[in-house]
């Protein structure tokens, strides 16, 4: 089952990571894996059992005598909250410690940022009431449609109207739920989820095409946030032919004014086709509406013009297209490919894959849950929660 770990420093959190990563593990397995003594393994396992993080059942095979007891991670011992805030709609969910969604809901993103956060917290309280009262909340994972200062958990431009600016998202939710909160931009959260699905890819670009447009950058196997959390804010790059178009950010000429979901809906309305949201736009595309098909493909082209420069600069191996506009991926991805292959270098596109997100890919709330679980179930966090490392 692998080489033994060095005994010094093998904490209770390290033991939990070993148990979580294996379908079947016994105390004897842990001794072989860690080099710990029988007594040291017992101390750590008993801590985990006392806190409900693992279970132990006599289900293993036996060569005679009493069968060895199997240790398993108990994902039902707690929950995490997931909050995926979008420019047009938002989702919240309660997930178990394996990231499975236990309850979820969706609401329109309306009002000031503070109002949206209150609405999300209220919905989480409602969802929590559907679950057993003894479930401990381990943390809250949040994705927001803006740049984020990950050190403070502040969203730096969550909304475009009143209330725009430095919003203390993490502080608000930590005060409300008394649990650790991790906040990042929505596209960075998706990038981390896609990285987990493509562990062999060290250079990956995740493009979110929805009400807004953004990119998550994995370079050299690491998420790139930039100096102030603004890496990937491609929706507000200035593009030719849009100089007089007003963007929701307050500026003019941004890519979003010609390619974001809200701009496509506006263009359809100007042509006399009233489409309420991106879901209805996707239905028009699926039905073969020529105007909807043309506008979505053109949006893909305009996004591709900007992404082509990123391809030359970053040389990703894979571009994954996510977001509401990608739900009718064929015209959008076709437009992207057209411009990227036209305008990027032959070297950068030699083996480049451009693909829509898989139907099996994590949703926004699932990705937020995975993000916070990686933090709260990491060995240092478990050690802190359980009161240190037994000797």
Tab-separated table of C-alpha atoms in Angstrom:
chain	number	residue	atom	x	y	z
A	1	UNK	CA	0.000	0.000	0.000
A	2	UNK	CA	2.940	2.355	-0.611
A	3	UNK	CA	6.167	3.243	1.164
A	4	UNK	CA	6.080	4.070	4.875
A	5	UNK	CA	6.011	7.732	5.844
A	6	UNK	CA	8.681	9.057	8.187
A	7	UNK	CA	7.363	8.632	11.731
A	8	UNK	CA	8.208	12.101	13.149
A	9	UNK	CA	5.499	14.588	12.271
A	10	UNK	CA	2.840	12.027	11.310
A	11	UNK	CA	-0.148	13.776	12.831
A	12	UNK	CA	-3.754	12.826	13.358
A	13	UNK	CA	-4.560	14.949	10.308
A	14	UNK	CA	-2.058	12.961	8.231
A	15	UNK	CA	-3.707	9.743	9.359
A	16	UNK	CA	-7.118	11.073	8.325
A	17	UNK	CA	-5.745	11.923	4.861
A	18	UNK	CA	-4.529	8.339	4.517
A	19	UNK	CA	-7.928	6.966	5.520
A	20	UNK	CA	-9.797	9.363	3.201
A	21	UNK	CA	-7.672	8.337	0.252
A	22	UNK	CA	-8.322	4.603	0.533
A	23	UNK	CA	-11.445	2.483	0.293
A	24	UNK	CA	-10.175	-0.045	2.838
A	25	UNK	CA	-7.595	0.589	5.545
A	26	UNK	CA	-6.896	-1.116	8.867
A	27	UNK	CA	-4.808	-0.091	11.849
A	28	UNK	CA	-2.131	-2.501	10.670
A	29	UNK	CA	-2.135	-0.766	7.270
A	30	UNK	CA	-1.601	2.576	8.995
A	31	UNK	CA	1.362	1.197	10.920
A	32	UNK	CA	2.932	-0.003	7.667
A	33	UNK	CA	2.221	3.258	5.846
A	34	UNK	CA	3.432	5.597	8.567
A	35	UNK	CA	5.986	3.666	10.559
A	36	UNK	CA	4.116	4.623	13.737
A	37	UNK	CA	3.931	2.274	16.692
A	38	UNK	CA	0.764	0.419	17.581
A	39	UNK	CA	0.175	2.826	20.489
A	40	UNK	CA	0.708	5.933	18.332
A	41	UNK	CA	-1.706	4.670	15.673
A	42	UNK	CA	-4.280	3.858	18.350
A	43	UNK	CA	-4.050	7.370	19.834
A	44	UNK	CA	-4.628	9.009	16.465
A	45	UNK	CA	-7.409	6.674	15.383
A	46	UNK	CA	-9.212	7.079	18.712
A	47	UNK	CA	-9.130	10.859	18.286
A	48	UNK	CA	-10.713	10.531	14.864
A	49	UNK	CA	-13.321	8.079	16.164
A	50	UNK	CA	-14.179	10.365	19.098
A	51	UNK	CA	-14.831	13.261	16.713
A	52	UNK	CA	-16.851	11.100	14.344
A	53	UNK	CA	-14.503	11.640	11.396
A	54	UNK	CA	-13.941	7.920	10.871
A	55	UNK	CA	-15.858	4.738	11.539
A	56	UNK	CA	-14.469	1.303	12.320
A	57	UNK	CA	-16.222	-1.905	11.375
A	58	UNK	CA	-15.153	-5.562	11.380
A	59	UNK	CA	-15.671	-6.109	7.653
A	60	UNK	CA	-12.156	-6.921	6.397
A	61	UNK	CA	-11.037	-10.351	5.247
A	62	UNK	CA	-9.334	-12.691	7.705
A	63	UNK	CA	-6.766	-15.470	7.479
A	64	UNK	CA	-8.099	-16.984	10.668
A	65	UNK	CA	-9.383	-15.676	13.959
A	66	UNK	CA	-10.992	-12.286	14.417
A	67	UNK	CA	-11.211	-10.317	11.126
A	68	UNK	CA	-9.372	-6.963	11.045
A	69	UNK	CA	-11.542	-3.887	11.499
A	70	UNK	CA	-11.916	-1.553	8.543
A	71	UNK	CA	-11.448	2.176	9.026
A	72	UNK	CA	-13.439	4.475	6.751
A	73	UNK	CA	-13.883	8.221	6.464
A	74	UNK	CA	-17.276	9.305	7.810
A	75	UNK	CA	-18.495	11.939	5.357
A	76	UNK	CA	-21.764	12.245	7.296
A	77	UNK	CA	-20.087	13.623	10.425
A	78	UNK	CA	-20.324	17.221	9.223
A	79	UNK	CA	-21.263	19.530	6.385
A	80	UNK	CA	-19.881	22.428	4.420
A	81	UNK	CA	-21.842	25.255	2.872
A	82	UNK	CA	-21.259	26.220	-0.748
A	83	UNK	CA	-22.192	29.599	-2.214
A	84	UNK	CA	-21.833	30.235	-5.941
A	85	UNK	CA	-22.775	33.849	-6.637
A	86	UNK	CA	-23.346	34.846	-10.238
A	87	UNK	CA	-24.071	38.102	-12.013
A	88	UNK	CA	-27.579	36.925	-12.920
A	89	UNK	CA	-28.345	33.989	-10.651
A	90	UNK	CA	-26.806	32.358	-7.620
A	91	UNK	CA	-26.859	28.917	-6.055
A	92	UNK	CA	-26.291	27.716	-2.511
A	93	UNK	CA	-25.914	24.177	-1.214
A	94	UNK	CA	-25.258	22.118	1.870
A	95	UNK	CA	-22.778	19.311	1.142
A	96	UNK	CA	-21.396	16.437	3.180
A	97	UNK	CA	-17.678	16.071	3.863
A	98	UNK	CA	-17.208	14.143	0.629
A	99	UNK	CA	-18.677	17.052	-1.352
A	100	UNK	CA	-22.009	15.377	-2.155
A	101	UNK	CA	-24.881	17.866	-2.356
A	102	UNK	CA	-27.463	17.187	0.362
A	103	UNK	CA	-29.719	20.165	-0.343
A	104	UNK	CA	-29.517	23.125	-2.710
A	105	UNK	CA	-31.454	26.101	-3.996
A	106	UNK	CA	-31.156	28.902	-6.534
A	107	UNK	CA	-32.176	32.541	-6.538
A	108	UNK	CA	-31.905	35.607	-8.744
A	109	UNK	CA	-28.947	37.878	-7.984
A	110	UNK	CA	-30.758	41.156	-7.299
A	111	UNK	CA	-29.834	44.196	-5.238
A	112	UNK	CA	-26.713	45.405	-3.507
A	113	UNK	CA	-23.959	42.951	-2.723
A	114	UNK	CA	-24.821	43.000	0.972
A	115	UNK	CA	-28.412	42.069	0.138
A	116	UNK	CA	-27.259	39.173	-2.036
A	117	UNK	CA	-25.074	37.837	0.782
A	118	UNK	CA	-27.956	38.054	3.257
A	119	UNK	CA	-30.216	36.220	0.793
A	120	UNK	CA	-27.599	33.477	0.352
A	121	UNK	CA	-27.136	33.089	4.117
A	122	UNK	CA	-30.902	32.974	4.703
A	123	UNK	CA	-31.293	30.244	2.082
A	124	UNK	CA	-28.478	28.236	3.663
A	125	UNK	CA	-30.233	28.436	7.031
A	126	UNK	CA	-33.411	27.152	5.400
A	127	UNK	CA	-31.557	24.265	3.756
A	128	UNK	CA	-29.790	23.415	6.988
A	129	UNK	CA	-33.119	23.012	8.759
A	130	UNK	CA	-33.815	20.040	6.462
A	131	UNK	CA	-30.815	18.149	7.886
A	132	UNK	CA	-30.082	16.556	11.275
A	133	UNK	CA	-29.366	19.249	13.851
A	134	UNK	CA	-26.111	17.669	15.031
A	135	UNK	CA	-24.257	18.177	11.751
A	136	UNK	CA	-21.208	20.377	12.402
A	137	UNK	CA	-20.542	23.112	9.827
A	138	UNK	CA	-16.866	22.744	8.923
A	139	UNK	CA	-16.648	25.705	6.563
A	140	UNK	CA	-18.110	27.808	3.782
A	141	UNK	CA	-16.762	27.888	0.214
A	142	UNK	CA	-17.724	30.923	-1.852
A	143	UNK	CA	-17.302	31.815	-5.514
A	144	UNK	CA	-18.022	35.394	-6.617
A	145	UNK	CA	-18.109	36.934	-10.121
A	146	UNK	CA	-15.211	39.293	-9.472
A	147	UNK	CA	-11.602	39.586	-8.439
A	148	UNK	CA	-10.944	38.564	-4.834
A	149	UNK	CA	-8.293	39.408	-2.289
A	150	UNK	CA	-7.816	35.849	-1.043
A	151	UNK	CA	-5.857	37.027	2.007
A	152	UNK	CA	-8.871	38.919	3.383
A	153	UNK	CA	-11.755	37.216	1.574
A	154	UNK	CA	-12.902	40.565	0.219
A	155	UNK	CA	-14.611	40.777	-3.151
A	156	UNK	CA	-13.244	43.771	-5.006
A	157	UNK	CA	-16.003	44.384	-7.571
A	158	UNK	CA	-18.868	42.010	-6.922
A	159	UNK	CA	-21.594	44.233	-8.352
A	160	UNK	CA	-21.786	47.079	-10.812
A	161	UNK	CA	-24.334	49.329	-9.186
A	162	UNK	CA	-24.498	50.801	-5.679
A	163	UNK	CA	-22.531	48.663	-3.273
A	164	UNK	CA	-19.766	47.935	-5.735
A	165	UNK	CA	-16.293	47.791	-4.243
A	166	UNK	CA	-14.461	46.218	-1.346
A	167	UNK	CA	-16.987	43.812	0.181
A	168	UNK	CA	-16.069	41.736	3.246
A	169	UNK	CA	-17.643	38.491	2.038
A	170	UNK	CA	-15.604	36.185	4.276
A	171	UNK	CA	-16.150	38.279	7.406
A	172	UNK	CA	-19.911	38.422	6.893
A	173	UNK	CA	-20.320	34.665	6.414
A	174	UNK	CA	-17.841	33.773	9.165
A	175	UNK	CA	-19.792	35.919	11.626
A	176	UNK	CA	-23.073	34.422	10.437
A	177	UNK	CA	-22.061	30.753	10.627
A	178	UNK	CA	-19.062	30.654	12.971
A	179	UNK	CA	-16.994	28.606	10.548
A	180	UNK	CA	-13.945	29.143	8.305
A	181	UNK	CA	-14.762	30.829	4.994
A	182	UNK	CA	-12.771	30.621	1.775
A	183	UNK	CA	-13.616	33.047	-1.053
A	184	UNK	CA	-12.312	33.139	-4.608
A	185	UNK	CA	-13.521	34.284	-7.988
A	186	UNK	CA	-16.069	31.953	-9.564
A	187	UNK	CA	-13.809	31.138	-12.501
A	188	UNK	CA	-10.839	30.381	-10.218
A	189	UNK	CA	-13.030	27.944	-8.290
A	190	UNK	CA	-13.959	26.238	-11.569
A	191	UNK	CA	-10.303	26.192	-12.613
A	192	UNK	CA	-9.356	24.350	-9.425
A	193	UNK	CA	-12.157	21.843	-10.054
A	194	UNK	CA	-11.049	21.282	-13.652
A	195	UNK	CA	-7.443	20.888	-12.512
A	196	UNK	CA	-8.588	18.067	-10.234
A	197	UNK	CA	-10.307	16.437	-13.228
A	198	UNK	CA	-7.196	16.859	-15.432
A	199	UNK	CA	-4.345	15.981	-13.025
A	200	UNK	CA	-2.026	15.229	-15.938
A	201	UNK	CA	-2.403	18.780	-17.347
A	202	UNK	CA	-0.124	21.383	-15.757
A	203	UNK	CA	-1.116	24.265	-18.045
A	204	UNK	CA	-4.855	24.771	-18.304
A	205	UNK	CA	-7.128	27.687	-19.139
A	206	UNK	CA	-10.752	27.659	-17.948
A	207	UNK	CA	-12.959	30.119	-19.778
A	208	UNK	CA	-16.283	31.056	-18.214
A	209	UNK	CA	-18.728	32.488	-20.750
A	210	UNK	CA	-21.938	33.434	-19.027
A	211	UNK	CA	-23.572	36.719	-18.022
A	212	UNK	CA	-19.967	37.874	-17.666
A	213	UNK	CA	-16.682	36.583	-19.077
A	214	UNK	CA	-13.592	35.497	-17.163
A	215	UNK	CA	-10.683	33.077	-17.255
A	216	UNK	CA	-9.053	30.870	-14.654
A	217	UNK	CA	-5.362	30.178	-15.249
A	218	UNK	CA	-3.474	27.066	-14.171
A	219	UNK	CA	0.192	27.478	-15.126
A	220	UNK	CA	2.892	25.040	-14.094
A	221	UNK	CA	0.310	23.179	-12.036
A	222	UNK	CA	-0.604	26.219	-9.909
A	223	UNK	CA	-3.544	28.593	-9.951
A	224	UNK	CA	-2.407	32.067	-10.985
A	225	UNK	CA	-4.243	34.920	-9.249
A	226	UNK	CA	-1.944	37.802	-10.103
A	227	UNK	CA	-0.627	40.555	-7.859
A	228	UNK	CA	-4.057	41.751	-6.679
A	229	UNK	CA	-6.322	38.828	-7.575
A	230	UNK	CA	-7.142	40.281	-10.988
A	231	UNK	CA	-5.591	37.611	-13.236
A	232	UNK	CA	-8.074	36.344	-15.807
A	233	UNK	CA	-10.317	39.434	-15.891
A	234	UNK	CA	-10.502	39.213	-19.692
A	235	UNK	CA	-14.092	40.424	-19.883
A	236	UNK	CA	-12.920	44.001	-19.460
A	237	UNK	CA	-10.132	44.022	-22.023
A	238	UNK	CA	-10.849	46.720	-24.603
A	239	UNK	CA	-11.691	45.390	-28.066
A	240	UNK	CA	-11.972	46.984	-31.508
A	241	UNK	CA	-15.391	48.102	-32.656
A	242	UNK	CA	-16.813	48.457	-29.158
A	243	UNK	CA	-15.434	51.875	-28.262
A	244	UNK	CA	-18.858	53.451	-27.749
A	245	UNK	CA	-20.496	50.501	-26.008
A	246	UNK	CA	-21.229	50.999	-22.327
A	247	UNK	CA	-20.120	48.143	-20.069
A	248	UNK	CA	-21.710	47.221	-16.762
A	249	UNK	CA	-18.365	47.965	-15.094
A	250	UNK	CA	-18.892	51.661	-15.904
A	251	UNK	CA	-16.270	51.789	-18.662
A	252	UNK	CA	-16.677	51.561	-22.443
A	253	UNK	CA	-15.346	49.227	-25.084
A	254	UNK	CA	-14.963	46.063	-22.967
A	255	UNK	CA	-15.116	42.570	-24.454
A	256	UNK	CA	-18.259	41.926	-22.416
A	257	UNK	CA	-20.131	44.613	-24.384
A	258	UNK	CA	-19.943	42.464	-27.532
A	259	UNK	CA	-19.671	38.903	-26.220
A	260	UNK	CA	-21.116	38.477	-22.705
A	261	UNK	CA	-24.489	36.850	-22.201
A	262	UNK	CA	-26.136	40.134	-21.284
A	263	UNK	CA	-24.842	41.736	-24.509
A	264	UNK	CA	-26.151	38.867	-26.643
A	265	UNK	CA	-29.574	39.169	-25.000
A	266	UNK	CA	-29.557	42.917	-25.656
A	267	UNK	CA	-28.678	42.367	-29.307
A	268	UNK	CA	-31.554	39.916	-29.712
A	269	UNK	CA	-33.926	42.397	-28.060
A	270	UNK	CA	-32.767	45.104	-30.479
A	271	UNK	CA	-33.737	42.727	-33.285
A	272	UNK	CA	-37.218	42.299	-31.826
A	273	UNK	CA	-36.680	38.968	-30.057
A	274	UNK	CA	-37.427	39.197	-26.370
A	275	UNK	CA	-35.359	36.574	-24.521
A	276	UNK	CA	-35.506	36.771	-20.739
A	277	UNK	CA	-32.345	34.893	-19.785
A	278	UNK	CA	-29.525	32.668	-20.994
A	279	UNK	CA	-31.607	29.541	-20.485
A	280	UNK	CA	-34.099	30.820	-23.051
A	281	UNK	CA	-31.229	31.821	-25.345
A	282	UNK	CA	-29.872	28.279	-25.165
A	283	UNK	CA	-33.314	26.940	-26.045
A	284	UNK	CA	-33.380	29.191	-29.128
A	285	UNK	CA	-29.962	27.888	-30.185
A	286	UNK	CA	-31.060	24.278	-29.733
A	287	UNK	CA	-34.152	25.015	-31.824
A	288	UNK	CA	-31.904	26.271	-34.645
A	289	UNK	CA	-32.891	29.942	-34.495
A	290	UNK	CA	-30.609	31.598	-37.050
A	291	UNK	CA	-30.197	34.891	-35.160
A	292	UNK	CA	-29.358	33.162	-31.875
A	293	UNK	CA	-26.895	30.820	-33.586
A	294	UNK	CA	-25.198	33.690	-35.388
A	295	UNK	CA	-24.887	35.859	-32.277
A	296	UNK	CA	-23.533	33.058	-30.078
A	297	UNK	CA	-20.981	32.069	-32.706
A	298	UNK	CA	-19.961	35.716	-33.114
A	299	UNK	CA	-19.596	35.964	-29.324
A	300	UNK	CA	-17.260	32.988	-29.522
A	301	UNK	CA	-15.219	34.740	-32.223
A	302	UNK	CA	-14.889	37.941	-30.200
A	303	UNK	CA	-13.865	36.024	-27.080
A	304	UNK	CA	-11.447	34.006	-29.216
A	305	UNK	CA	-9.725	37.185	-30.388
A	306	UNK	CA	-8.805	37.979	-26.783
A	307	UNK	CA	-8.040	34.396	-25.766
A	308	UNK	CA	-5.698	34.002	-28.753
A	309	UNK	CA	-3.291	36.429	-27.078
A	310	UNK	CA	-3.523	34.420	-23.845
A	311	UNK	CA	-2.743	31.242	-25.790
A	312	UNK	CA	0.428	32.808	-27.164
A	313	UNK	CA	1.372	34.154	-23.745
A	314	UNK	CA	0.572	31.118	-21.584
A	315	UNK	CA	0.675	28.191	-24.039
A	316	UNK	CA	-2.025	26.105	-22.296
A	317	UNK	CA	-2.463	22.450	-23.231
A	318	UNK	CA	-6.242	22.563	-22.738
A	319	UNK	CA	-8.926	25.251	-22.771
A	320	UNK	CA	-12.131	24.205	-21.008
A	321	UNK	CA	-15.210	26.312	-21.745
A	322	UNK	CA	-17.680	26.627	-18.875
A	323	UNK	CA	-20.616	28.910	-18.046
A	324	UNK	CA	-24.210	29.281	-19.180
A	325	UNK	CA	-23.289	30.141	-22.777
A	326	UNK	CA	-21.357	26.878	-23.036
A	327	UNK	CA	-24.544	24.872	-22.519
A	328	UNK	CA	-25.043	25.215	-26.268
A	329	UNK	CA	-21.357	24.709	-26.861
A	330	UNK	CA	-21.192	23.987	-30.586
A	331	UNK	CA	-21.567	27.525	-32.007
A	332	UNK	CA	-19.662	29.167	-29.151
A	333	UNK	CA	-16.708	26.764	-29.285
A	334	UNK	CA	-16.710	26.871	-33.079
A	335	UNK	CA	-16.293	30.647	-32.973
A	336	UNK	CA	-13.568	30.337	-30.340
A	337	UNK	CA	-11.613	27.790	-32.332
A	338	UNK	CA	-11.903	29.845	-35.499
A	339	UNK	CA	-10.245	32.924	-34.030
A	340	UNK	CA	-7.753	31.164	-31.756
A	341	UNK	CA	-6.354	29.043	-34.588
A	342	UNK	CA	-6.295	32.057	-36.910
A	343	UNK	CA	-4.552	34.422	-34.520
A	344	UNK	CA	-2.365	32.266	-32.256
A	345	UNK	CA	1.000	30.890	-33.269
A	346	UNK	CA	1.313	27.452	-34.803
A	347	UNK	CA	3.558	26.380	-31.927
A	348	UNK	CA	1.030	27.401	-29.260
A	349	UNK	CA	-1.860	25.638	-31.023
A	350	UNK	CA	0.043	22.567	-32.231
A	351	UNK	CA	-1.598	20.240	-29.710
A	352	UNK	CA	-4.068	22.625	-28.046
A	353	UNK	CA	-7.424	21.128	-27.060
A	354	UNK	CA	-10.478	23.389	-26.815
A	355	UNK	CA	-13.441	21.609	-25.273
A	356	UNK	CA	-16.705	22.353	-23.481
A	357	UNK	CA	-17.023	21.372	-19.849
A	358	UNK	CA	-18.066	17.778	-19.357
A	359	UNK	CA	-21.541	16.908	-18.138
A	360	UNK	CA	-19.770	15.125	-15.260
A	361	UNK	CA	-17.797	18.240	-14.287
A	362	UNK	CA	-18.589	19.773	-10.883
A	363	UNK	CA	-21.238	22.464	-10.814
A	364	UNK	CA	-20.445	25.840	-9.308
A	365	UNK	CA	-21.597	24.840	-5.812
A	366	UNK	CA	-19.830	21.474	-6.022
A	367	UNK	CA	-16.622	23.257	-6.973
A	368	UNK	CA	-17.051	25.675	-4.038
A	369	UNK	CA	-17.593	22.723	-1.700
A	370	UNK	CA	-14.460	20.979	-2.991
A	371	UNK	CA	-12.446	24.167	-2.474
A	372	UNK	CA	-13.383	24.560	1.190
A	373	UNK	CA	-13.069	20.810	1.866
A	374	UNK	CA	-9.486	20.876	0.608
A	375	UNK	CA	-8.794	23.478	3.282
A	376	UNK	CA	-10.776	22.260	6.299
A	377	UNK	CA	-9.824	18.586	5.888
A	378	UNK	CA	-6.143	19.293	5.233
A	379	UNK	CA	-3.892	17.913	7.985
A	380	UNK	CA	-3.102	21.290	9.651
A	381	UNK	CA	-6.797	22.210	9.888
A	382	UNK	CA	-7.740	18.800	11.287
A	383	UNK	CA	-4.934	18.999	13.839
A	384	UNK	CA	-6.127	22.422	14.944
A	385	UNK	CA	-9.749	21.287	15.193
A	386	UNK	CA	-8.904	18.137	17.147
A	387	UNK	CA	-6.582	19.902	19.547
A	388	UNK	CA	-3.144	19.076	18.280
A	389	UNK	CA	-1.043	16.012	17.574
A	390	UNK	CA	-0.998	13.144	20.054
A	391	UNK	CA	2.396	11.960	21.234
